[in-house]
Amino acid sequence: MSLAWIREQHASWDAEKKSIIGAAPAGTFDARFADLRAGDALPNEWWRVEEDGGVVGYGWLDTVWGDAEIVLATAQPARGRGVGTFVLEHLEQEAHARGLNYLYNTVRPTHPEREDVTAWLVRRGFAPSSDGSLRRAVAIAAS
């Protein structure tokens, strides 16, 4: 598996995001994605993950008070193949390069696989915090 991490300079809603994020089961992501139209600008920083020229995942990072809020999305056929771990590692590298302190992610209460996704993040060093998010310190030397 050879994955490429590609920063989207001016991220916008497109067919690939719609097929991965927009087609996710209801409750997985923020409902606002359902209202987006092709070409709509997206906030903050986005990266796509490509394998053999096809998009297999996305990473999103928003800098908030010295921390990095992150979102990961993996195409259904690519799940279980390390794409999520690849995204997480690269988001951590991006956060480290910006001098940020923590990564955090909130698994929505409506997420159909909330327990599994939370457990996946906990296995990767995230800990639940009092506000419902999962947090992990950015490694000094991200791999």
PDB file of C-alpha atoms in Angstrom:
ATOM      1  CA  MET A   1       0.000   0.000   0.000  1.00  0.00           C
ATOM      2  CA  SER A   2       1.513   3.297  -1.126  1.00  0.00           C
ATOM      3  CA  LEU A   3      -0.417   6.281   0.179  1.00  0.00           C
ATOM      4  CA  ALA A   4       0.085   9.928  -0.745  1.00  0.00           C
ATOM      5  CA  TRP A   5      -0.705  12.853   1.611  1.00  0.00           C
ATOM      6  CA  ILE A   6      -1.855  15.843  -0.455  1.00  0.00           C
ATOM      7  CA  ARG A   7      -2.712  19.273   0.971  1.00  0.00           C
ATOM      8  CA  GLU A   8      -5.688  20.925  -0.663  1.00  0.00           C
ATOM      9  CA  GLN A   9      -4.735  24.580  -1.099  1.00  0.00           C
ATOM     10  CA  HIS A  10      -8.313  25.841  -1.510  1.00  0.00           C
ATOM     11  CA  ALA A  11     -10.462  23.004  -0.245  1.00  0.00           C
ATOM     12  CA  SER A  12     -13.949  22.757  -1.659  1.00  0.00           C
ATOM     13  CA  TRP A  13     -16.770  20.244  -1.613  1.00  0.00           C
ATOM     14  CA  ASP A  14     -16.359  17.864  -4.522  1.00  0.00           C
ATOM     15  CA  ALA A  15     -17.426  14.438  -5.751  1.00  0.00           C
ATOM     16  CA  GLU A  16     -14.693  12.644  -3.788  1.00  0.00           C
ATOM     17  CA  LYS A  17     -15.625  14.278  -0.472  1.00  0.00           C
ATOM     18  CA  LYS A  18     -19.282  13.616  -1.176  1.00  0.00           C
ATOM     19  CA  SER A  19     -18.554   9.922  -1.816  1.00  0.00           C
ATOM     20  CA  ILE A  20     -16.529   9.513   1.410  1.00  0.00           C
ATOM     21  CA  ILE A  21     -17.872  12.079   3.879  1.00  0.00           C
ATOM     22  CA  GLY A  22     -21.285  12.765   2.398  1.00  0.00           C
ATOM     23  CA  ALA A  23     -22.060   9.066   1.991  1.00  0.00           C
ATOM     24  CA  ALA A  24     -21.066   8.159   5.555  1.00  0.00           C
ATOM     25  CA  PRO A  25     -23.895   6.760   7.682  1.00  0.00           C
ATOM     26  CA  ALA A  26     -26.192   9.373   9.214  1.00  0.00           C
ATOM     27  CA  GLY A  27     -24.804  10.788  12.450  1.00  0.00           C
ATOM     28  CA  THR A  28     -21.161  10.147  11.580  1.00  0.00           C
ATOM     29  CA  PHE A  29     -20.306  13.724  10.633  1.00  0.00           C
ATOM     30  CA  ASP A  30     -21.804  17.147  11.194  1.00  0.00           C
ATOM     31  CA  ALA A  31     -25.147  17.504   9.396  1.00  0.00           C
ATOM     32  CA  ARG A  32     -23.918  20.629   7.591  1.00  0.00           C
ATOM     33  CA  PHE A  33     -22.137  18.424   5.062  1.00  0.00           C
ATOM     34  CA  ALA A  34     -25.549  17.386   3.723  1.00  0.00           C
ATOM     35  CA  ASP A  35     -26.221  20.984   2.624  1.00  0.00           C
ATOM     36  CA  LEU A  36     -22.999  21.497   0.678  1.00  0.00           C
ATOM     37  CA  ARG A  37     -22.954  21.832  -3.091  1.00  0.00           C
ATOM     38  CA  ALA A  38     -20.128  21.084  -5.490  1.00  0.00           C
ATOM     39  CA  GLY A  39     -17.582  23.887  -5.340  1.00  0.00           C
ATOM     40  CA  ASP A  40     -18.588  25.223  -1.917  1.00  0.00           C
ATOM     41  CA  ALA A  41     -15.492  26.402  -0.045  1.00  0.00           C
ATOM     42  CA  LEU A  42     -14.543  24.432   3.069  1.00  0.00           C
ATOM     43  CA  PRO A  43     -12.999  26.021   6.163  1.00  0.00           C
ATOM     44  CA  ASN A  44      -9.632  25.271   7.722  1.00  0.00           C
ATOM     45  CA  GLU A  45      -7.038  22.847   6.385  1.00  0.00           C
ATOM     46  CA  TRP A  46      -7.808  19.703   4.376  1.00  0.00           C
ATOM     47  CA  TRP A  47      -5.635  16.907   3.029  1.00  0.00           C
ATOM     48  CA  ARG A  48      -6.645  13.994   0.877  1.00  0.00           C
ATOM     49  CA  VAL A  49      -5.088  10.568   0.860  1.00  0.00           C
ATOM     50  CA  GLU A  50      -4.615   8.938  -2.502  1.00  0.00           C
ATOM     51  CA  GLU A  51      -3.736   5.386  -3.384  1.00  0.00           C
ATOM     52  CA  ASP A  52      -2.989   4.551  -7.025  1.00  0.00           C
ATOM     53  CA  GLY A  53      -4.605   7.837  -8.109  1.00  0.00           C
ATOM     54  CA  GLY A  54      -7.859   7.275  -6.217  1.00  0.00           C
ATOM     55  CA  VAL A  55      -8.972   9.101  -3.075  1.00  0.00           C
ATOM     56  CA  VAL A  56      -9.206   6.783  -0.044  1.00  0.00           C
ATOM     57  CA  GLY A  57      -9.415   9.261   2.814  1.00  0.00           C
ATOM     58  CA  TYR A  58      -9.319  12.780   4.193  1.00  0.00           C
ATOM     59  CA  GLY A  59      -7.822  14.613   7.107  1.00  0.00           C
ATOM     60  CA  TRP A  60      -8.985  17.958   8.476  1.00  0.00           C
ATOM     61  CA  LEU A  61      -7.255  20.219  10.974  1.00  0.00           C
ATOM     62  CA  ASP A  62      -8.489  23.354  12.705  1.00  0.00           C
ATOM     63  CA  THR A  63      -6.184  25.267  15.019  1.00  0.00           C
ATOM     64  CA  VAL A  64      -8.037  26.258  18.180  1.00  0.00           C
ATOM     65  CA  TRP A  65      -6.217  27.979  21.054  1.00  0.00           C
ATOM     66  CA  GLY A  66      -2.920  26.217  20.385  1.00  0.00           C
ATOM     67  CA  ASP A  67      -4.482  22.808  19.861  1.00  0.00           C
ATOM     68  CA  ALA A  68      -5.540  20.917  16.737  1.00  0.00           C
ATOM     69  CA  GLU A  69      -9.096  19.754  16.308  1.00  0.00           C
ATOM     70  CA  ILE A  70      -8.963  16.912  13.804  1.00  0.00           C
ATOM     71  CA  VAL A  71     -11.344  14.870  11.705  1.00  0.00           C
ATOM     72  CA  LEU A  72     -10.483  11.704   9.801  1.00  0.00           C
ATOM     73  CA  ALA A  73     -12.514  10.057   7.067  1.00  0.00           C
ATOM     74  CA  THR A  74     -11.744   6.815   5.250  1.00  0.00           C
ATOM     75  CA  ALA A  75     -13.479   5.447   2.180  1.00  0.00           C
ATOM     76  CA  GLN A  76     -15.540   2.388   3.087  1.00  0.00           C
ATOM     77  CA  PRO A  77     -13.582  -0.001   0.806  1.00  0.00           C
ATOM     78  CA  ALA A  78     -10.273   1.198   2.342  1.00  0.00           C
ATOM     79  CA  ARG A  79     -11.270   0.675   5.974  1.00  0.00           C
ATOM     80  CA  GLY A  80      -9.134  -1.726   7.987  1.00  0.00           C
ATOM     81  CA  ARG A  81      -6.085  -1.180   5.766  1.00  0.00           C
ATOM     82  CA  GLY A  82      -4.245   1.472   7.793  1.00  0.00           C
ATOM     83  CA  VAL A  83      -5.574   4.557   6.021  1.00  0.00           C
ATOM     84  CA  GLY A  84      -6.965   6.024   9.276  1.00  0.00           C
ATOM     85  CA  THR A  85      -3.652   5.494  11.047  1.00  0.00           C
ATOM     86  CA  PHE A  86      -1.858   7.112   8.099  1.00  0.00           C
ATOM     87  CA  VAL A  87      -4.176  10.142   8.331  1.00  0.00           C
ATOM     88  CA  LEU A  88      -3.751  10.388  12.106  1.00  0.00           C
ATOM     89  CA  GLU A  89       0.054  10.224  11.877  1.00  0.00           C
ATOM     90  CA  HIS A  90       0.139  12.906   9.204  1.00  0.00           C
ATOM     91  CA  LEU A  91      -2.269  15.179  11.071  1.00  0.00           C
ATOM     92  CA  GLU A  92       0.016  14.871  14.091  1.00  0.00           C
ATOM     93  CA  GLN A  93       3.001  15.842  11.942  1.00  0.00           C
ATOM     94  CA  GLU A  94       1.063  18.879  10.688  1.00  0.00           C
ATOM     95  CA  ALA A  95       0.152  19.864  14.272  1.00  0.00           C
ATOM     96  CA  HIS A  96       3.761  19.389  15.406  1.00  0.00           C
ATOM     97  CA  ALA A  97       5.034  21.581  12.532  1.00  0.00           C
ATOM     98  CA  ARG A  98       2.687  24.348  13.728  1.00  0.00           C
ATOM     99  CA  GLY A  99       3.876  24.066  17.338  1.00  0.00           C
ATOM    100  CA  LEU A 100       0.479  22.893  18.593  1.00  0.00           C
ATOM    101  CA  ASN A 101       0.047  21.157  21.943  1.00  0.00           C
ATOM    102  CA  TYR A 102      -2.787  18.640  21.630  1.00  0.00           C
ATOM    103  CA  LEU A 103      -4.796  16.775  19.049  1.00  0.00           C
ATOM    104  CA  TYR A 104      -8.446  16.401  19.849  1.00  0.00           C
ATOM    105  CA  ASN A 105     -11.444  14.803  18.230  1.00  0.00           C
ATOM    106  CA  THR A 106     -15.046  14.535  19.275  1.00  0.00           C
ATOM    107  CA  VAL A 107     -16.852  11.369  18.251  1.00  0.00           C
ATOM    108  CA  ARG A 108     -20.413  12.541  17.801  1.00  0.00           C
ATOM    109  CA  PRO A 109     -22.997  10.967  20.138  1.00  0.00           C
ATOM    110  CA  THR A 110     -24.963  10.071  16.994  1.00  0.00           C
ATOM    111  CA  HIS A 111     -22.040   8.258  15.345  1.00  0.00           C
ATOM    112  CA  PRO A 112     -23.239   4.730  14.500  1.00  0.00           C
ATOM    113  CA  GLU A 113     -19.850   3.260  15.476  1.00  0.00           C
ATOM    114  CA  ARG A 114     -19.122   5.602  18.371  1.00  0.00           C
ATOM    115  CA  GLU A 115     -17.769   2.938  20.733  1.00  0.00           C
ATOM    116  CA  ASP A 116     -15.517   1.380  18.072  1.00  0.00           C
ATOM    117  CA  VAL A 117     -14.119   4.729  16.892  1.00  0.00           C
ATOM    118  CA  THR A 118     -13.572   5.895  20.468  1.00  0.00           C
ATOM    119  CA  ALA A 119     -11.764   2.638  21.283  1.00  0.00           C
ATOM    120  CA  TRP A 120      -9.633   3.040  18.116  1.00  0.00           C
ATOM    121  CA  LEU A 121      -8.558   6.516  19.253  1.00  0.00           C
ATOM    122  CA  VAL A 122      -7.911   5.354  22.828  1.00  0.00           C
ATOM    123  CA  ARG A 123      -5.646   2.570  21.481  1.00  0.00           C
ATOM    124  CA  ARG A 124      -3.695   5.340  19.771  1.00  0.00           C
ATOM    125  CA  GLY A 125      -3.126   7.273  22.980  1.00  0.00           C
ATOM    126  CA  PHE A 126      -6.188   9.520  23.152  1.00  0.00           C
ATOM    127  CA  ALA A 127      -7.918   9.995  26.486  1.00  0.00           C
ATOM    128  CA  PRO A 128     -11.465  11.199  27.144  1.00  0.00           C
ATOM    129  CA  SER A 129     -11.683  14.705  28.581  1.00  0.00           C
ATOM    130  CA  SER A 130     -14.383  16.426  30.594  1.00  0.00           C
ATOM    131  CA  ASP A 131     -15.851  18.178  27.537  1.00  0.00           C
ATOM    132  CA  GLY A 132     -16.546  14.900  25.713  1.00  0.00           C
ATOM    133  CA  SER A 133     -13.627  15.130  23.320  1.00  0.00           C
ATOM    134  CA  LEU A 134     -10.684  12.763  23.141  1.00  0.00           C
ATOM    135  CA  ARG A 135      -7.267  14.386  23.541  1.00  0.00           C
ATOM    136  CA  ARG A 136      -3.653  13.403  23.065  1.00  0.00           C
ATOM    137  CA  ALA A 137      -0.495  15.445  23.392  1.00  0.00           C
ATOM    138  CA  VAL A 138       1.301  16.098  20.130  1.00  0.00           C
ATOM    139  CA  ALA A 139       4.484  14.040  20.124  1.00  0.00           C
ATOM    140  CA  ILE A 140       7.723  16.027  20.269  1.00  0.00           C
ATOM    141  CA  ALA A 141       8.996  14.134  17.229  1.00  0.00           C
ATOM    142  CA  ALA A 142       5.976  12.878  15.318  1.00  0.00           C
ATOM    143  CA  SER A 143       6.715   9.810  13.235  1.00  0.00           C
TER     144      SER A 143
END
